[in-house]
PDB file of C-alpha atoms in Angstrom:
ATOM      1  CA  UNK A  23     117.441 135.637 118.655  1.00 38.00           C
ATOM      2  CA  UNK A  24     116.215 136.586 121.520  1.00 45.00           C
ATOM      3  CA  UNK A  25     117.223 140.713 122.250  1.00 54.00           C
ATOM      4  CA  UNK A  26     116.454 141.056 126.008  1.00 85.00           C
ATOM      5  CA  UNK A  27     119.270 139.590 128.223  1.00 87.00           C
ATOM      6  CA  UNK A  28     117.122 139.008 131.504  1.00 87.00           C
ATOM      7  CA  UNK A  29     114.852 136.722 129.129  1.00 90.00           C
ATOM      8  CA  UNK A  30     116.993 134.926 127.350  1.00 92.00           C
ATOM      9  CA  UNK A  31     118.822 133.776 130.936  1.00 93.00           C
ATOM     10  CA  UNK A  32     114.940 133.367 132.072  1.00 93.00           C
ATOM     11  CA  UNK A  33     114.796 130.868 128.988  1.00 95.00           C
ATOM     12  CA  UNK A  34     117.954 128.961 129.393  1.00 96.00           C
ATOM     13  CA  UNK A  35     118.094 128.682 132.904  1.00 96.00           C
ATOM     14  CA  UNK A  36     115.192 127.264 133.172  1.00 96.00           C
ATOM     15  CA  UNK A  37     115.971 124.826 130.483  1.00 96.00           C
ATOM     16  CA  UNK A  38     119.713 123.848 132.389  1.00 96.00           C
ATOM     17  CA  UNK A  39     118.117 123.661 136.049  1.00 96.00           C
ATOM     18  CA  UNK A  40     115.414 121.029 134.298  1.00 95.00           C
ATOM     19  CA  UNK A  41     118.367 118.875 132.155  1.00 95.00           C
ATOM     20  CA  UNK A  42     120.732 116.747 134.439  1.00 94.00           C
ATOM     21  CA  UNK A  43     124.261 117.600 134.027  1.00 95.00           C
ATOM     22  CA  UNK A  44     124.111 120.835 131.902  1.00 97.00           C
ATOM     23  CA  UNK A  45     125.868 124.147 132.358  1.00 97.00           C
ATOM     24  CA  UNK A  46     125.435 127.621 131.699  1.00 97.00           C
ATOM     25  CA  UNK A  47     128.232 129.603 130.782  1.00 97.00           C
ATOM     26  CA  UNK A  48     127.755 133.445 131.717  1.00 97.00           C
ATOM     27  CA  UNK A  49     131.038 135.777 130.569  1.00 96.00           C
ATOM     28  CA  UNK A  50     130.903 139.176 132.191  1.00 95.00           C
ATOM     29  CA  UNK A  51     131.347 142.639 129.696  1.00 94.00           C
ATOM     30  CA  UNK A  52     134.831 142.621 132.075  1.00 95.00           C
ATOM     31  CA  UNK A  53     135.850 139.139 130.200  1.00 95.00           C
ATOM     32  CA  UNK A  54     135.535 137.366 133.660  1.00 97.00           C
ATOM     33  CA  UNK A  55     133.647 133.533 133.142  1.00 97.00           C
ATOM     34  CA  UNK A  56     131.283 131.969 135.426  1.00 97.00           C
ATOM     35  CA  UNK A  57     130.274 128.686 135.928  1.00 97.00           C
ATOM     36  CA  UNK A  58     126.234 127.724 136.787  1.00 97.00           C
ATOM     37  CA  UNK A  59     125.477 124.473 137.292  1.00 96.00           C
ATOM     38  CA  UNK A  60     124.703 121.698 140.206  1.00 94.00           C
ATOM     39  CA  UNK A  61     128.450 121.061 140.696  1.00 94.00           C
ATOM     40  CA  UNK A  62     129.757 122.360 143.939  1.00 93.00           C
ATOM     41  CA  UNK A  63     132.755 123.594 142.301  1.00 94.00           C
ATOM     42  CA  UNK A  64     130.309 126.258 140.483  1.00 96.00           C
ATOM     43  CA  UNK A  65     130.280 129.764 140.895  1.00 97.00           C
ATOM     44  CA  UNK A  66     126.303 130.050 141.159  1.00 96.00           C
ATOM     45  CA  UNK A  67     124.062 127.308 141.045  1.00 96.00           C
ATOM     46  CA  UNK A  68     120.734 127.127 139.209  1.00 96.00           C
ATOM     47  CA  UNK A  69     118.691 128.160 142.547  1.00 94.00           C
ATOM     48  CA  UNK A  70     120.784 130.968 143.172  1.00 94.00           C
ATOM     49  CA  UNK A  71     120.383 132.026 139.422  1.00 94.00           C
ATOM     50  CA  UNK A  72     117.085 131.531 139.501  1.00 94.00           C
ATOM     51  CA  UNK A  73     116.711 133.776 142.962  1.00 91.00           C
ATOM     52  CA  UNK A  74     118.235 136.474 141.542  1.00 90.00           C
ATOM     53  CA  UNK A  75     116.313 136.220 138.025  1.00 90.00           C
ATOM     54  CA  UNK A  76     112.974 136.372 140.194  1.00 88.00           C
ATOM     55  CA  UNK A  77     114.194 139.349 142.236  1.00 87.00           C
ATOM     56  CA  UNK A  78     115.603 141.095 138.970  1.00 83.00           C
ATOM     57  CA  UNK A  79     112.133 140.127 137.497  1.00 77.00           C
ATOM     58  CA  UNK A  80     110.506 143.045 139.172  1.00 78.00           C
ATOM     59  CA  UNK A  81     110.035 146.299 137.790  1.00 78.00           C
ATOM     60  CA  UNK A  82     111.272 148.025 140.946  1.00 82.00           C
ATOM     61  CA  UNK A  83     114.706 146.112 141.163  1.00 81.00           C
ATOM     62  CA  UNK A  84     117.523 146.742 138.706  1.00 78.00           C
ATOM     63  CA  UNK A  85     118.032 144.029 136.178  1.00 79.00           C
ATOM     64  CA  UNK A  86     121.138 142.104 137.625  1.00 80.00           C
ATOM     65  CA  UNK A  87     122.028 140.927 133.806  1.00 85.00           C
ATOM     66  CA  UNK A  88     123.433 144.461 132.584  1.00 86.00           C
ATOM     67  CA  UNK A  89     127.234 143.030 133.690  1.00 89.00           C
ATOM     68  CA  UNK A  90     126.549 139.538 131.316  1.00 93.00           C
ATOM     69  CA  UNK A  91     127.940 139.939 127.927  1.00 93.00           C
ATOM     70  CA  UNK A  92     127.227 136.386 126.419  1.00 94.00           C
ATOM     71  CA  UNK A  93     125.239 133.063 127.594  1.00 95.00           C
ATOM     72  CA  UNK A  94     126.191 129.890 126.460  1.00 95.00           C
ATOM     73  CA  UNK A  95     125.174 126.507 127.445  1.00 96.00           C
ATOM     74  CA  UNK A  96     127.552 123.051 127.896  1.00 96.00           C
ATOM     75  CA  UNK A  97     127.869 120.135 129.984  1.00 96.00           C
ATOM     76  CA  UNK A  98     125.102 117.270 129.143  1.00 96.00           C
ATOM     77  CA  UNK A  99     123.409 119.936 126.626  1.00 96.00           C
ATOM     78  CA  UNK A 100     124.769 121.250 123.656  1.00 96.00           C
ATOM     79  CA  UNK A 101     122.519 123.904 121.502  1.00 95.00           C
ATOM     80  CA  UNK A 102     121.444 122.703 117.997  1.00 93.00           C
ATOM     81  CA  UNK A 103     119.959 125.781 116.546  1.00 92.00           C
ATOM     82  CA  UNK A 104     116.308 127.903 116.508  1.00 90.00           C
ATOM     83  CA  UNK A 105     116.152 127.694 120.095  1.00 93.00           C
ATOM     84  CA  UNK A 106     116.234 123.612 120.661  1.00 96.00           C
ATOM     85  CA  UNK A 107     119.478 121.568 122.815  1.00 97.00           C
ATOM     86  CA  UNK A 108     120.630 118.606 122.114  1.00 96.00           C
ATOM     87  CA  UNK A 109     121.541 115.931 125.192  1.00 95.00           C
ATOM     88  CA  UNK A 110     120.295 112.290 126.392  1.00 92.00           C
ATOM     89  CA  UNK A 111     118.632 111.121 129.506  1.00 89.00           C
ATOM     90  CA  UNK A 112     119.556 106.976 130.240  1.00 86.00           C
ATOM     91  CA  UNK A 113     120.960 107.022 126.707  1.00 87.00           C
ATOM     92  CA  UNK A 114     117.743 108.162 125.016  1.00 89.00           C
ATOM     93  CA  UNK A 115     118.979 111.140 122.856  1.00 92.00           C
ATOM     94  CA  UNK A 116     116.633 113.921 123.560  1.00 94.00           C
ATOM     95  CA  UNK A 117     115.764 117.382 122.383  1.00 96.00           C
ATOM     96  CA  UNK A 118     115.037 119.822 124.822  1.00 97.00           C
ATOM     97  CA  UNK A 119     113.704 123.820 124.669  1.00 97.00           C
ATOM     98  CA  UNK A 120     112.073 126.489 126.793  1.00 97.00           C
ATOM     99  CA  UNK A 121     108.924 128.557 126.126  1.00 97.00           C
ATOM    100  CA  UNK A 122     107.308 131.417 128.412  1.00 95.00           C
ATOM    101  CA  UNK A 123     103.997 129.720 127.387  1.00 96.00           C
ATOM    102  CA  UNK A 124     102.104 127.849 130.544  1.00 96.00           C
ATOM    103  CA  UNK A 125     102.359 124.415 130.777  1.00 96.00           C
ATOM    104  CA  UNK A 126      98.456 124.275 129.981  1.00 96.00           C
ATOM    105  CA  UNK A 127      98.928 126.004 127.172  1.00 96.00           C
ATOM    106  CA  UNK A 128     101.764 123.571 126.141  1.00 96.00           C
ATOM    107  CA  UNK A 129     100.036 120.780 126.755  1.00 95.00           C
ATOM    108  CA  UNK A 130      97.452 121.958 124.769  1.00 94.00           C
ATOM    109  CA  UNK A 131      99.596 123.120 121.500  1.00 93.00           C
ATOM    110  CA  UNK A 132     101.111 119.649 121.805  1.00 90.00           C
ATOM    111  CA  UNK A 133      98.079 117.382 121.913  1.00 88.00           C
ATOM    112  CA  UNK A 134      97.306 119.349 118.837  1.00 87.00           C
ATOM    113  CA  UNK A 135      99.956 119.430 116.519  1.00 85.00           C
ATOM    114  CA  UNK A 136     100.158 117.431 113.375  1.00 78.00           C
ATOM    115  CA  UNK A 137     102.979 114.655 113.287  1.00 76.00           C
ATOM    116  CA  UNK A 138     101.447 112.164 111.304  1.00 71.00           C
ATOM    117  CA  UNK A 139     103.958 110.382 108.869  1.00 69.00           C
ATOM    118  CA  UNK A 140     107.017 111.973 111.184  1.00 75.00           C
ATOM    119  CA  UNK A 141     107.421 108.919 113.312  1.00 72.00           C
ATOM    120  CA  UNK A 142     105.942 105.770 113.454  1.00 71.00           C
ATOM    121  CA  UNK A 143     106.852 105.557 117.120  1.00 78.00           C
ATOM    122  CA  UNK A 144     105.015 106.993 120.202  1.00 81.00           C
ATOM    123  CA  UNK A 145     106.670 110.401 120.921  1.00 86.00           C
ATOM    124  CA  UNK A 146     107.136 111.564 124.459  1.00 90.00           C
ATOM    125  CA  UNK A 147     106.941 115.055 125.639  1.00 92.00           C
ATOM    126  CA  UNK A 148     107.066 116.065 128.968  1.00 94.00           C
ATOM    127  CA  UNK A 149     106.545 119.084 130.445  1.00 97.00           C
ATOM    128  CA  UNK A 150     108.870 120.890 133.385  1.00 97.00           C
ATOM    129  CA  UNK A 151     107.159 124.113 134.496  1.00 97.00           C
ATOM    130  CA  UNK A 152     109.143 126.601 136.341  1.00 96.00           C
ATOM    131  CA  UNK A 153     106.839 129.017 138.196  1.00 95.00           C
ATOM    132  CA  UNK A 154     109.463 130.926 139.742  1.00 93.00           C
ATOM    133  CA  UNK A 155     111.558 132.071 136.201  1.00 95.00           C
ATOM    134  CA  UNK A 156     107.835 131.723 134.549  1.00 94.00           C
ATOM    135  CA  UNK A 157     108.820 129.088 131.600  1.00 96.00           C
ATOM    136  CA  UNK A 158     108.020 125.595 130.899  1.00 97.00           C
ATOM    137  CA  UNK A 159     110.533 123.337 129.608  1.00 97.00           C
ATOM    138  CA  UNK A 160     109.707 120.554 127.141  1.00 97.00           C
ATOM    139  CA  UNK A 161     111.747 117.300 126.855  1.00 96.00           C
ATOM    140  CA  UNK A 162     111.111 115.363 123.538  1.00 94.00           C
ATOM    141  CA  UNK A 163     111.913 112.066 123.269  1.00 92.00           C
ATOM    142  CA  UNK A 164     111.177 108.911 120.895  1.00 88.00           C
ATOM    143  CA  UNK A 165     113.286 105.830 121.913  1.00 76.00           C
ATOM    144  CA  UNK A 166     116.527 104.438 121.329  1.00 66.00           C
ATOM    145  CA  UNK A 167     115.911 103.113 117.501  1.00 65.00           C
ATOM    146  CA  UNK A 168     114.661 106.803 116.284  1.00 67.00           C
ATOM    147  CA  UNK A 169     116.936 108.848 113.846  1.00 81.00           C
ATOM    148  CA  UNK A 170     118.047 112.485 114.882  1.00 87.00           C
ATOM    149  CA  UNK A 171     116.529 113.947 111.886  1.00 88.00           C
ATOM    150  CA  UNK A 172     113.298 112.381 113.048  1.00 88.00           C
ATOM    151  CA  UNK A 173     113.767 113.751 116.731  1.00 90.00           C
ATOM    152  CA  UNK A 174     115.153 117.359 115.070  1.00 93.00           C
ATOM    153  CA  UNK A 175     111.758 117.543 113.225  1.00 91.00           C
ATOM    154  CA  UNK A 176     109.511 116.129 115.839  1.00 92.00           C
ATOM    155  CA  UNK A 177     111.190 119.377 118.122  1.00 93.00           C
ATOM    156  CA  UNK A 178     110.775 121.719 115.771  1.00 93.00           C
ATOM    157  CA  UNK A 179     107.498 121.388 115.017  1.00 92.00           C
ATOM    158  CA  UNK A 180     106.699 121.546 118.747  1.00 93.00           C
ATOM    159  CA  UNK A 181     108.920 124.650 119.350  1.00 96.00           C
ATOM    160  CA  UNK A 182     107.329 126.433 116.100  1.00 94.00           C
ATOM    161  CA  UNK A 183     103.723 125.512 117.151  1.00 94.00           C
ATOM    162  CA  UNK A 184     104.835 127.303 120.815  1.00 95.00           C
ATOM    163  CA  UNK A 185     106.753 130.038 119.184  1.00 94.00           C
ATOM    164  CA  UNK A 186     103.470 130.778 116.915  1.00 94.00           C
ATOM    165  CA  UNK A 187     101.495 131.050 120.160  1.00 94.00           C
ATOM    166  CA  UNK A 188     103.747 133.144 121.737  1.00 92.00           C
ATOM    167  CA  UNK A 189     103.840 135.232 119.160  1.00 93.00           C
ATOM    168  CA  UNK A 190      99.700 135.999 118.970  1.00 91.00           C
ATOM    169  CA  UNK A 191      99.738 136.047 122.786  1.00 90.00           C
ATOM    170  CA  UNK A 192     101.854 138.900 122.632  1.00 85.00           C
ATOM    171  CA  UNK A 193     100.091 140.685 119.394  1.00 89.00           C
ATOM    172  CA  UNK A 194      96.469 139.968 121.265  1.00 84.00           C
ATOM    173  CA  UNK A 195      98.642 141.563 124.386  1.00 77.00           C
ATOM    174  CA  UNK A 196      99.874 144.729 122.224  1.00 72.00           C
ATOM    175  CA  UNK A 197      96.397 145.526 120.521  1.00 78.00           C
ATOM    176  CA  UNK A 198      94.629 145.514 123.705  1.00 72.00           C
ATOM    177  CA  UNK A 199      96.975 147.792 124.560  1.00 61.00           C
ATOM    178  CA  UNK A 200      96.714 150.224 121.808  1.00 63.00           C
ATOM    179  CA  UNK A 201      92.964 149.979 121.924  1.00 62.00           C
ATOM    180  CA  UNK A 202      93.226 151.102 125.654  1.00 60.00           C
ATOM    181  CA  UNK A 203      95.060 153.900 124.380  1.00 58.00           C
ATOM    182  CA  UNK A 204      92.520 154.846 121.605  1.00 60.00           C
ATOM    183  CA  UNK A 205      89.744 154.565 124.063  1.00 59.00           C
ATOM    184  CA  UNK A 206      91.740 156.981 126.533  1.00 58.00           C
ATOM    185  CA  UNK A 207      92.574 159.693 124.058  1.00 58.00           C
ATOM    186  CA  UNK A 208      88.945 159.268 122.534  1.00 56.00           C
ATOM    187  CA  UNK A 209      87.306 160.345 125.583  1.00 54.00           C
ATOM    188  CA  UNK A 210      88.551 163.360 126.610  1.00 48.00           C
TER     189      UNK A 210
END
């Protein structure tokens, strides 16, 4: 689960404002609800959401997510668990999920991961970058005649390979850092 507030709204907005019809759910530490979504009755839409994620995303600005208590997604998504949604696109069910990975990187991860024996059918991924929140969003779909466990595993397997990544980018990211900070102290 993912601890910081401001990236876990980073994650699933991007994810809603790239799946037609879905919602996000945002319920204030007051108890208040709010609706974001692409219906005009909403009480923020995904570009406003987003604006204010990008604003909140510097270091200078306060983080406008201290007031949200809990996130939840509804409408044409529903969440299934380890970070992948549920929802369909023309009837095609699909799964969906959100990485902070660039959609190079994705694209690479994907052309390389191992689904041999998972489906006999051509899979479909495609990739939605959002370069304002900084996450790509990854739509995987087989056709009409596929099973959900087959789609379940065929997502999960992306998402881990992209989790993995994420993972080393961010050890790679933290050792340079302490190295830095070796080499400092060393010096004097």
């Amino acid at each position: 689960m993912i601890e910081n507030k401001l990236e876990q709204l980073r994650l699933i907005t991007a994810l809603g404002h790239a799946t037609h019809g879905s919602a996000i759910y945002l319920t204030s530490k007051d108890g208040k609800n709010y609706l974001v979504s692409d219906h005009a009755s909403s009480d923020f839409s995904f570009c406003e959401i987003r604006r204010m994620i990008s604003i909140s995303s510097c270091p200078s600005r306060p983080d406008f997510t201290s007031w949200i208590d809990t996130i939840s997604v509804g409408g044409s998504i529903e969440y299934s668990g380890g970070g992948i949604y549920r929802s369909k696109q023309n009837d095609i069910p699909i799964r969906v999920f959100s990485t902070l990975l660039r959609p190079e990187m994705v694209f690479d991860l994907l052309d390389s991961v191992d689904i041999d024996g998972v489906s006999p059918m051509p899979v479909d991924a495609i990739l939605n970058p959002d370069p304002i929140l900084g996450v790509t969003t990854i739509t995987i779909s087989v056709d009409t005649s596929s099973e959900e466990s087959e789609l379940d595993e065929l997502a999960l397997i992306a998402y881990s390979a992209c989790l993995v990544k994420e993972m080393s980018l961010s050890l790679k990211k933290h050792q340079s850092h302490v190295s830095s900070d070796n080499d400092e102290n060393s010096i004097r």
